Short mmCIF file of C-alpha atoms and ligand atoms in Angstrom, two decimals:
data_model
loop_
_atom_site.label_atom_id
_atom_site.label_comp_id
_atom_site.label_asym_id
_atom_site.label_seq_id
_atom_site.Cartn_x
_atom_site.Cartn_y
_atom_site.Cartn_z
CA MET A 1 0.36 -0.17 0.17
CA THR A 2 1.89 3.30 -0.74
CA THR A 3 1.98 5.99 2.21
CA ARG A 4 0.63 9.34 2.02
CA ARG A 5 4.82 10.52 2.41
CA GLN A 6 5.26 7.96 -1.37
CA PHE A 7 2.51 9.33 -2.08
CA LEU A 8 3.03 13.30 -2.48
CA GLN A 9 7.07 11.95 -3.62
CA SER A 10 5.26 10.16 -6.53
CA GLY A 11 4.89 11.74 -9.85
CA GLN A 12 0.68 12.10 -8.85
CA ALA A 13 1.41 14.16 -5.80
CA LEU A 14 3.20 17.08 -8.88
CA ALA A 15 -0.45 18.14 -9.07
CA LEU A 16 -1.20 18.83 -6.11
CA ALA A 17 -0.22 22.26 -3.88
CA GLY A 18 0.80 20.25 -0.85
CA LEU A 19 3.80 19.03 -2.28
CA PRO A 20 6.65 17.97 0.21
CA LEU A 21 9.39 20.65 1.70
CA SER A 22 12.69 21.26 -0.14
CA SER A 23 15.87 21.42 1.92
CA LYS A 24 16.14 24.38 1.52
CA GLN A 25 12.47 25.57 1.89
CA PHE A 26 13.27 23.80 5.36
CA SER A 27 16.00 25.73 6.61
CA ASP A 28 14.03 28.94 5.60
CA PHE A 29 11.19 28.19 6.73
CA ARG A 30 9.71 30.02 8.52
CA LEU A 31 12.93 31.04 11.25
CA SER A 32 11.68 34.35 10.62
CA GLU A 33 8.89 34.05 13.37
CA THR A 34 10.39 33.31 16.75
CA TYR A 35 8.95 30.50 19.53
CA SER A 36 10.11 31.75 22.79
CA ALA A 37 10.40 30.85 26.33
CA THR A 38 7.09 31.92 27.32
CA ASN A 39 6.52 33.15 31.13
CA GLN A 40 3.29 31.24 31.04
CA THR A 41 3.11 29.26 34.05
CA ALA A 42 -0.67 28.78 33.76
CA SER A 43 -1.39 24.49 32.94
CA LEU A 44 -2.26 23.66 29.17
CA LYS A 45 -5.88 22.34 30.97
CA ASP A 46 -6.82 25.98 32.57
CA GLN A 47 -5.51 27.62 29.61
CA ALA A 48 -7.99 25.72 27.38
CA LYS A 49 -10.60 25.38 30.71
CA GLN A 50 -10.45 29.73 29.59
CA LEU A 51 -11.65 28.65 25.53
CA GLY A 52 -14.08 26.01 27.92
CA LYS A 53 -12.02 22.86 26.31
CA MET A 54 -10.77 19.83 27.26
CA PHE A 55 -6.47 19.16 27.48
CA GLY A 56 -5.81 15.95 27.31
CA SER A 57 -3.07 12.99 26.54
CA ALA A 58 -2.70 9.55 26.24
CA ALA A 59 -1.54 7.82 28.68
CA ASP A 60 -1.42 3.88 30.06
CA ARG A 61 -0.66 2.35 33.61
CA ASN A 62 2.95 0.61 32.36
CA ILE A 63 4.37 4.25 32.00
CA LEU A 64 2.40 5.85 34.46
CA SER A 65 3.13 3.72 38.06
CA GLN A 66 6.54 3.39 36.64
CA ASP A 67 8.24 7.33 36.62
CA SER A 68 5.88 9.74 38.86
CA ASN A 69 7.52 12.03 36.94
CA TYR A 70 5.70 12.10 33.76
CA ARG A 71 2.65 10.90 36.26
CA LYS A 72 3.00 14.45 37.83
CA LEU A 73 2.71 16.23 35.33
CA LEU A 74 0.08 14.38 33.32
CA ILE A 75 -1.77 15.93 36.20
CA GLU A 76 -0.90 19.26 35.72
CA GLU A 77 -1.38 19.46 32.50
CA CYS A 78 -4.20 16.90 31.34
CA SER A 79 -8.41 17.88 31.88
CA MET A 80 -8.59 14.22 30.55
CA ILE A 81 -6.69 11.08 29.75
CA THR A 82 -7.21 8.59 26.45
CA PRO A 83 -5.93 5.31 27.27
CA GLU A 84 -3.28 5.01 24.80
CA ASN A 85 -3.50 0.50 24.57
CA SER A 86 -5.05 -0.93 27.34
CA MET A 87 -8.63 -0.47 25.87
CA LYS A 88 -8.03 -2.30 22.58
CA TRP A 89 -9.49 -5.73 21.81
CA GLU A 90 -5.82 -7.48 22.26
CA ARG A 91 -5.10 -5.79 25.65
CA ILE A 92 -8.67 -5.83 27.45
CA ARG A 93 -10.29 -9.29 25.81
CA PRO A 94 -6.56 -11.05 25.57
CA ASP A 95 -9.18 -14.46 24.92
CA TYR A 96 -12.12 -14.75 24.05
CA ASP A 97 -14.33 -16.08 26.94
CA ARG A 98 -11.19 -14.40 29.63
CA PHE A 99 -11.50 -9.91 29.76
CA PHE A 100 -8.06 -7.80 31.03
CA PHE A 101 -9.93 -4.65 33.02
CA ASP A 102 -6.50 -4.34 35.58
CA ASP A 103 -4.74 -1.70 33.39
CA ALA A 104 -7.82 0.13 32.52
CA ASP A 105 -9.84 -0.33 35.79
CA TRP A 106 -6.03 1.36 37.36
CA LEU A 107 -6.51 4.43 34.57
CA VAL A 108 -9.71 4.64 35.37
CA ASP A 109 -9.36 4.85 39.23
CA LEU A 110 -6.13 7.22 38.08
CA ALA A 111 -8.11 9.56 36.03
CA ALA A 112 -11.13 9.56 38.60
CA SER A 113 -9.01 10.20 41.95
CA HIS A 114 -6.92 13.97 40.11
CA GLN A 115 -10.98 15.03 38.28
CA MET A 116 -9.96 13.83 35.11
CA LEU A 117 -11.97 12.50 32.02
CA VAL A 118 -11.79 9.68 30.79
CA HIS A 119 -11.89 9.38 26.18
CA GLY A 120 -12.54 4.94 25.79
CA HIS A 121 -10.64 4.01 22.99
CA ASN A 122 -12.44 1.31 20.86
CA PHE A 123 -14.70 -0.54 20.30
CA VAL A 124 -14.50 -1.42 16.25
CA TRP A 125 -11.30 -1.02 14.68
CA HIS A 126 -9.42 -3.07 12.41
CA LYS A 127 -6.41 -3.22 14.76
CA GLN A 128 -4.84 -4.22 18.37
CA LEU A 129 -7.89 -7.62 17.69
CA PRO A 130 -6.72 -10.49 19.75
CA ALA A 131 -4.69 -13.34 18.37
CA TRP A 132 -7.75 -15.55 19.00
CA PHE A 133 -9.86 -13.14 17.08
CA ASP A 134 -8.40 -14.43 13.44
CA ASP A 135 -9.65 -18.36 14.47
CA LYS A 136 -12.63 -18.33 16.50
CA VAL A 137 -14.32 -15.46 13.89
CA THR A 138 -17.38 -16.26 11.95
CA THR A 139 -20.19 -14.57 9.91
CA GLY A 140 -22.42 -16.80 11.94
CA ASN A 141 -21.09 -14.91 16.08
CA MET A 142 -19.18 -11.84 14.80
CA GLU A 143 -22.34 -9.52 15.73
CA LYS A 144 -22.88 -11.64 18.94
CA ILE A 145 -19.00 -11.61 20.18
CA LEU A 146 -18.96 -7.86 18.82
CA VAL A 147 -21.85 -6.66 20.59
CA GLU A 148 -20.81 -9.10 24.05
CA HIS A 149 -17.68 -7.24 24.16
CA ILE A 150 -19.16 -3.34 24.07
CA GLU A 151 -21.74 -4.49 26.66
CA THR A 152 -19.26 -5.53 29.59
CA VAL A 153 -16.48 -2.93 28.17
CA ALA A 154 -18.44 -0.28 27.83
CA GLY A 155 -20.74 -1.52 30.50
CA ARG A 156 -17.36 -1.41 33.78
CA TYR A 157 -17.19 1.68 32.49
CA ALA A 158 -20.98 3.26 32.38
CA GLY A 159 -21.60 6.26 34.16
CA ARG A 160 -17.22 6.39 34.95
CA MET A 161 -16.96 7.80 31.07
CA HIS A 162 -16.68 10.68 29.60
CA SER A 163 -16.79 9.47 25.86
CA TRP A 164 -16.05 7.06 23.81
CA ASP A 165 -14.02 6.17 20.57
CA VAL A 166 -16.67 3.52 19.50
CA VAL A 167 -15.28 3.52 16.10
CA ASN A 168 -13.09 4.33 14.57
CA GLU A 169 -10.37 4.91 11.02
CA VAL A 170 -13.55 3.00 9.02
CA ILE A 171 -13.15 5.12 5.35
CA ALA A 172 -9.68 4.29 3.35
CA VAL A 173 -10.88 5.40 0.18
CA GLU A 174 -7.90 3.75 -1.58
CA HIS A 175 -9.79 0.14 -1.17
CA GLY A 176 -12.28 1.25 -4.16
CA ARG A 177 -14.99 1.04 -2.36
CA PRO A 178 -18.06 3.83 -3.31
CA ASP A 179 -18.99 4.43 0.46
CA GLY A 180 -15.38 4.60 0.92
CA LEU A 181 -15.35 1.57 3.18
CA ARG A 182 -12.46 -0.08 4.84
CA LEU A 183 -11.87 -3.36 4.08
CA THR A 184 -11.79 -4.91 7.50
CA PRO A 185 -13.40 -8.20 9.47
CA TRP A 186 -15.89 -5.97 10.89
CA LEU A 187 -17.12 -5.20 6.44
CA GLU A 188 -16.17 -8.65 5.71
CA HIS A 189 -18.13 -10.17 8.06
CA LEU A 190 -21.27 -8.26 8.70
CA GLY A 191 -21.35 -5.55 6.46
CA PRO A 192 -21.63 -1.48 6.81
CA ASP A 193 -24.04 -1.97 8.84
CA HIS A 194 -21.73 -3.03 11.92
CA ILE A 195 -21.19 0.90 12.38
CA GLU A 196 -24.66 1.50 13.27
CA LEU A 197 -24.56 -1.55 15.76
CA ALA A 198 -21.28 -0.70 17.27
CA PHE A 199 -22.93 2.76 18.13
CA ARG A 200 -26.42 1.50 18.82
CA THR A 201 -25.16 -0.59 21.57
CA ALA A 202 -22.48 1.32 22.80
CA ALA A 203 -25.52 3.72 24.03
CA ALA A 204 -27.83 1.38 25.40
CA ALA A 205 -24.29 0.36 27.78
CA ASP A 206 -23.17 3.46 28.22
CA PRO A 207 -25.87 5.69 27.53
CA HIS A 208 -24.32 9.40 29.37
CA ALA A 209 -21.20 9.00 27.09
CA ARG A 210 -20.48 10.85 24.33
CA LEU A 211 -19.97 8.55 21.04
CA VAL A 212 -17.49 9.47 19.20
CA TYR A 213 -16.54 8.91 15.01
CA ASN A 214 -13.10 8.78 15.34
CA GLU A 215 -10.74 9.66 12.29
CA ILE A 216 -6.86 9.06 11.03
CA GLY A 217 -4.97 11.37 8.42
CA LEU A 218 -8.07 14.17 7.31
CA GLU A 219 -5.68 17.05 7.47
CA PHE A 220 -3.74 17.28 4.99
CA ASN A 221 -3.64 18.87 1.99
CA ASP A 222 -3.77 15.65 -0.53
CA ASP A 223 -6.55 14.47 -2.55
CA LEU A 224 -6.15 11.76 -0.41
CA SER A 225 -7.02 14.01 2.30
CA ALA A 226 -10.27 15.70 0.93
CA SER A 227 -11.76 13.07 -0.45
CA LYS A 228 -10.81 11.36 2.86
CA ARG A 229 -12.96 14.46 5.20
CA SER A 230 -15.84 14.26 2.07
CA TYR A 231 -16.34 10.57 2.82
CA VAL A 232 -16.55 11.36 6.37
CA LEU A 233 -19.09 13.56 6.42
CA ASP A 234 -20.68 11.49 3.55
CA LEU A 235 -20.48 8.23 6.66
CA LEU A 236 -21.26 10.93 9.26
CA SER A 237 -24.62 11.63 7.44
CA GLY A 238 -26.29 9.38 6.59
CA LEU A 239 -25.99 6.81 9.98
CA LEU A 240 -26.99 11.10 11.93
CA ALA A 241 -30.13 10.66 9.25
CA LYS A 242 -30.89 6.81 10.91
CA GLY A 243 -31.61 8.11 14.36
CA THR A 244 -27.91 6.83 15.14
CA PRO A 245 -26.04 7.81 18.32
CA VAL A 246 -23.00 9.63 17.70
CA GLN A 247 -22.56 13.57 19.07
CA ALA A 248 -19.07 13.59 18.11
CA LEU A 249 -16.50 13.41 15.52
CA GLY A 250 -13.39 12.42 16.93
CA ILE A 251 -10.27 14.28 14.54
CA GLN A 252 -6.88 12.40 15.44
CA ALA A 253 -4.38 14.81 13.77
CA HIS A 254 -0.78 13.07 13.52
CA LEU A 255 0.11 15.07 11.87
CA ALA A 256 3.72 15.95 10.16
CA ALA A 257 5.86 18.88 10.38
CA ASP A 258 7.23 18.72 6.59
CA LEU A 259 3.92 17.48 4.89
CA PRO A 260 1.62 20.64 4.24
CA LEU A 261 -1.75 21.35 6.49
CA ASP A 262 -5.12 22.39 4.15
CA PHE A 263 -6.34 25.49 6.91
CA LYS A 264 -8.44 26.10 4.65
CA SER A 265 -10.71 23.27 3.53
CA LEU A 266 -9.69 22.18 7.15
CA ASP A 267 -11.53 25.06 8.52
CA ARG A 268 -14.15 24.48 6.42
CA PHE A 269 -14.69 20.64 7.51
CA LEU A 270 -15.44 21.90 10.48
CA SER A 271 -17.65 23.56 10.05
CA ASP A 272 -19.88 21.62 8.28
CA VAL A 273 -19.61 19.33 11.07
CA ALA A 274 -20.26 21.50 13.00
CA LYS A 275 -23.16 22.10 10.73
CA LEU A 276 -25.18 18.10 11.37
CA GLY A 277 -25.17 19.39 14.82
CA LEU A 278 -21.81 17.44 16.14
CA ASP A 279 -19.19 17.92 18.90
CA VAL A 280 -15.38 17.77 17.41
CA MET A 281 -12.71 15.75 19.57
CA ILE A 282 -9.27 16.63 18.88
CA THR A 283 -8.25 12.83 19.90
CA GLU A 284 -4.66 11.61 18.69
CA LEU A 285 -2.66 15.03 18.24
CA ASP A 286 0.67 14.73 17.74
CA VAL A 287 3.38 16.23 14.98
CA SER A 288 6.74 13.63 13.17
CA ASP A 289 10.13 15.49 12.41
CA GLN A 290 10.72 11.66 11.14
CA ALA A 291 11.15 13.55 7.96
CA LEU A 292 13.23 17.10 8.83
CA PRO A 293 17.05 17.81 8.95
CA LYS A 294 19.12 16.60 11.42
CA ASP A 295 19.26 19.63 13.57
CA VAL A 296 17.87 20.02 15.72
CA GLY A 297 17.38 23.59 16.57
CA VAL A 298 15.29 23.60 13.18
CA ARG A 299 13.37 20.32 13.85
CA ASP A 300 11.56 21.79 17.08
CA ARG A 301 11.25 24.97 14.90
CA MET A 302 9.22 23.21 12.95
CA VAL A 303 7.28 21.28 14.60
CA ALA A 304 6.08 24.10 16.76
CA GLU A 305 5.11 25.88 13.94
CA THR A 306 2.48 22.95 12.80
CA TYR A 307 0.86 23.13 16.16
CA ARG A 308 0.50 26.16 16.57
CA ALA A 309 -0.87 26.77 12.21
CA PHE A 310 -3.24 23.61 12.98
CA LEU A 311 -4.15 25.21 16.93
CA ASP A 312 -4.67 28.00 15.66
CA VAL A 313 -7.69 26.79 13.40
CA VAL A 314 -9.72 24.31 15.24
CA ALA A 315 -8.92 26.41 19.23
CA ALA A 316 -10.98 29.34 17.27
CA HIS A 317 -14.04 26.52 16.88
CA GLU A 318 -16.72 26.43 19.85
CA HIS A 319 -17.47 22.64 18.35
CA VAL A 320 -13.79 21.59 18.95
CA ILE A 321 -14.56 21.00 23.00
CA SER A 322 -11.09 18.89 23.72
CA ILE A 323 -7.54 18.35 22.47
CA THR A 324 -6.23 16.09 23.09
CA VAL A 325 -1.89 14.92 22.36
CA TRP A 326 -0.54 11.36 21.66
CA GLY A 327 1.91 11.26 24.43
CA LEU A 328 2.94 14.39 25.76
CA SER A 329 7.25 14.25 25.94
CA ASP A 330 9.02 12.76 23.69
CA ARG A 331 9.66 10.27 25.68
CA TYR A 332 6.97 7.64 25.42
CA SER A 333 5.52 8.39 21.83
CA TRP A 334 4.59 5.62 19.69
CA LEU A 335 6.82 7.88 16.64
CA THR A 336 9.76 6.38 18.12
CA GLU A 337 8.74 3.09 16.60
CA PHE A 338 6.61 3.48 13.89
CA ALA A 339 8.27 6.68 12.46
CA PRO A 340 11.82 6.26 13.12
CA ARG A 341 14.20 9.14 11.65
CA ASP A 342 16.83 7.76 8.99
CA ASP A 343 19.82 9.35 10.94
CA GLY A 344 19.21 7.60 14.73
CA THR A 345 18.36 10.64 16.29
CA PRO A 346 14.43 9.93 18.38
CA ASN A 347 12.10 11.38 16.75
CA ARG A 348 10.15 15.02 18.91
CA PRO A 349 7.10 14.63 17.84
CA LEU A 350 5.64 15.99 21.55
CA LEU A 351 5.73 19.61 23.22
CA LEU A 352 8.13 18.26 25.75
CA ASP A 353 11.69 17.16 25.64
CA GLY A 354 12.63 13.68 26.53
CA ASP A 355 14.38 14.94 29.80
CA LEU A 356 10.27 17.12 30.28
CA ASN A 357 11.71 19.99 30.87
CA ARG A 358 8.79 22.37 27.69
CA LYS A 359 9.91 22.92 23.69
CA LEU A 360 8.30 24.97 21.86
CA ALA A 361 5.74 22.91 20.98
CA TRP A 362 4.83 23.56 23.71
CA HIS A 363 4.69 27.59 24.07
CA ALA A 364 2.96 27.72 20.25
CA ALA A 365 -0.01 25.58 21.98
CA SER A 366 -0.07 27.62 24.58
CA GLU A 367 0.53 31.06 22.69
CA ALA A 368 -2.82 29.27 20.24
CA LEU A 369 -4.55 28.44 22.90
CA THR A 370 -4.37 32.03 24.67
CA SER A 371 -4.72 33.67 21.73
CA ALA A 372 -7.66 31.46 21.00
CA SER A 373 -9.18 32.53 24.15
CA GLN A 374 -8.33 36.89 23.31
CA GLN A 375 -10.70 36.53 20.27
O1 LIG B 1 3.24 -4.41 25.72
C1 LIG B 1 3.69 -4.84 24.33
C2 LIG B 1 5.12 -5.70 24.67
O2 LIG B 1 4.18 -6.71 25.58
C3 LIG B 1 5.60 -6.58 23.54
O3 LIG B 1 6.81 -6.87 23.88
C4 LIG B 1 6.38 -5.39 22.52
C5 LIG B 1 7.13 -6.58 21.34
O4 LIG B 1 7.17 -4.93 20.10
O5 LIG B 1 4.91 -5.02 21.65
C6 LIG B 1 3.68 -4.05 22.82
O6 LIG B 1 2.69 -3.60 21.98
C7 LIG B 1 3.10 -2.55 21.65
C8 LIG B 1 1.91 -1.96 21.77
O7 LIG B 1 1.73 -0.24 20.76
C9 LIG B 1 2.38 -0.71 23.21
O8 LIG B 1 4.15 0.30 22.86
C10 LIG B 1 2.41 -3.19 19.60
O9 LIG B 1 4.30 -4.08 19.64
C11 LIG B 1 2.72 -1.84 19.54
O10 LIG B 1 2.48 -2.39 17.53
C12 LIG B 1 1.27 -0.52 19.86
O11 LIG B 1 1.58 0.06 19.36
C13 LIG B 1 0.25 1.05 19.36
C14 LIG B 1 -0.22 1.02 18.17
O12 LIG B 1 -0.45 2.24 18.24
C15 LIG B 1 0.04 -0.98 16.72
O13 LIG B 1 -1.32 0.05 16.06
C16 LIG B 1 0.96 2.25 19.95
O14 LIG B 1 1.61 2.11 21.08
C17 LIG B 1 -0.88 3.53 20.27
O15 LIG B 1 0.37 4.24 20.09
C18 LIG B 1 -1.62 3.41 18.58
O16 LIG B 1 -2.50 3.96 18.24
C19 LIG B 1 -3.01 4.42 17.33
C20 LIG B 1 -4.21 4.69 18.09
O17 LIG B 1 -4.29 3.20 18.44
C21 LIG B 1 -5.08 4.93 16.94
N1 LIG B 1 -4.81 6.06 15.95
C22 LIG B 1 -3.55 5.47 15.29
C23 LIG B 1 -2.31 5.87 16.70
C24 LIG B 1 -0.69 5.44 15.94
O18 LIG B 1 -0.73 4.03 14.65
#
């Protein structure tokens, strides 16, 4: 399958506005604009609160229980937590007839004891399914297995969750279906109706949680993102027309500092989602520097600039109710493993560096929140 970067670097991309930056452009990139360490002492959660929004991070027990400095910072900065892995099928249901709740319980308890909300992740996804899944699931039993799973997990945490990513990443335009749906085991066995089924089951199991459709790759200035935005709007409109209980769109926002964003279209897209009556949650924000030059100063500035520009657009929308980063410190980012740099230096995609110090990105995020609250 062609990756977004391969696509952008291919001949097809020449017709698009969003060309990858040359190394000359890298070094010139907004260097005139300075992000200095501001004197801001308020936490990001307090700054977001001024805007009526929550500020969150992905987190899990394995890290929080072992790194007390990181845990302390996360509690200071965040009003919301998303379990990065512990509520996914492979973790919470290691065997067909055995659930494992210890890690998720630990996180939900931690959140409760620090007045943080929890955003659950997730019920329908094509990844991180347990090893038993393929052997056990058939067209005959899949509906039962899915319903039972959502009833068990959503039911266990009912009343304690702010929201749930009920369905995750089901649009894959490149798979070629007229409805844009990704080819997944869920689609293969249950057809497109599994999406509505998942939302209805989650609503019955936890009537108070906000139910979210969560999607990746909606932000870029290329044909893939444009087409994905359009399919997502169609999917959401179709669900709402059938009375499906979906209340928000999750925009993951796994950005990369070298891949141009389409701010105008993103802004319009946010308004289009609002017109459907849905809230928006920014669910997994980070900014990869995988393809940037080695100079850490340049990298950090471009990453900061990307945070600022993206947050300027989303923070201005009232119906964007939360901004969640996919980890707070470069010490713990999925991109270390999934997007390693060719030069062997670690990716620096988050707001705090590996020593837990605020980066330019933290100040850029802070400035975006402050400036939006002054509009
Ligand atoms: O815990 C096991 C460990 O026991 C084992 O030894 C090790 C061997 O590699 O793997 C460990 O599990 C890894 C897990 O992360 C915890 O670090 C999995 O292999 C690895 O696949 C898993 O990656 C997660 C990834 O989703 C899987 O697709 C990342 O942590 C997580 O950040 C990432 O999150 C996703 C969101 O859920 C959905 N949106 C995209 C986002 C980024 O891919």
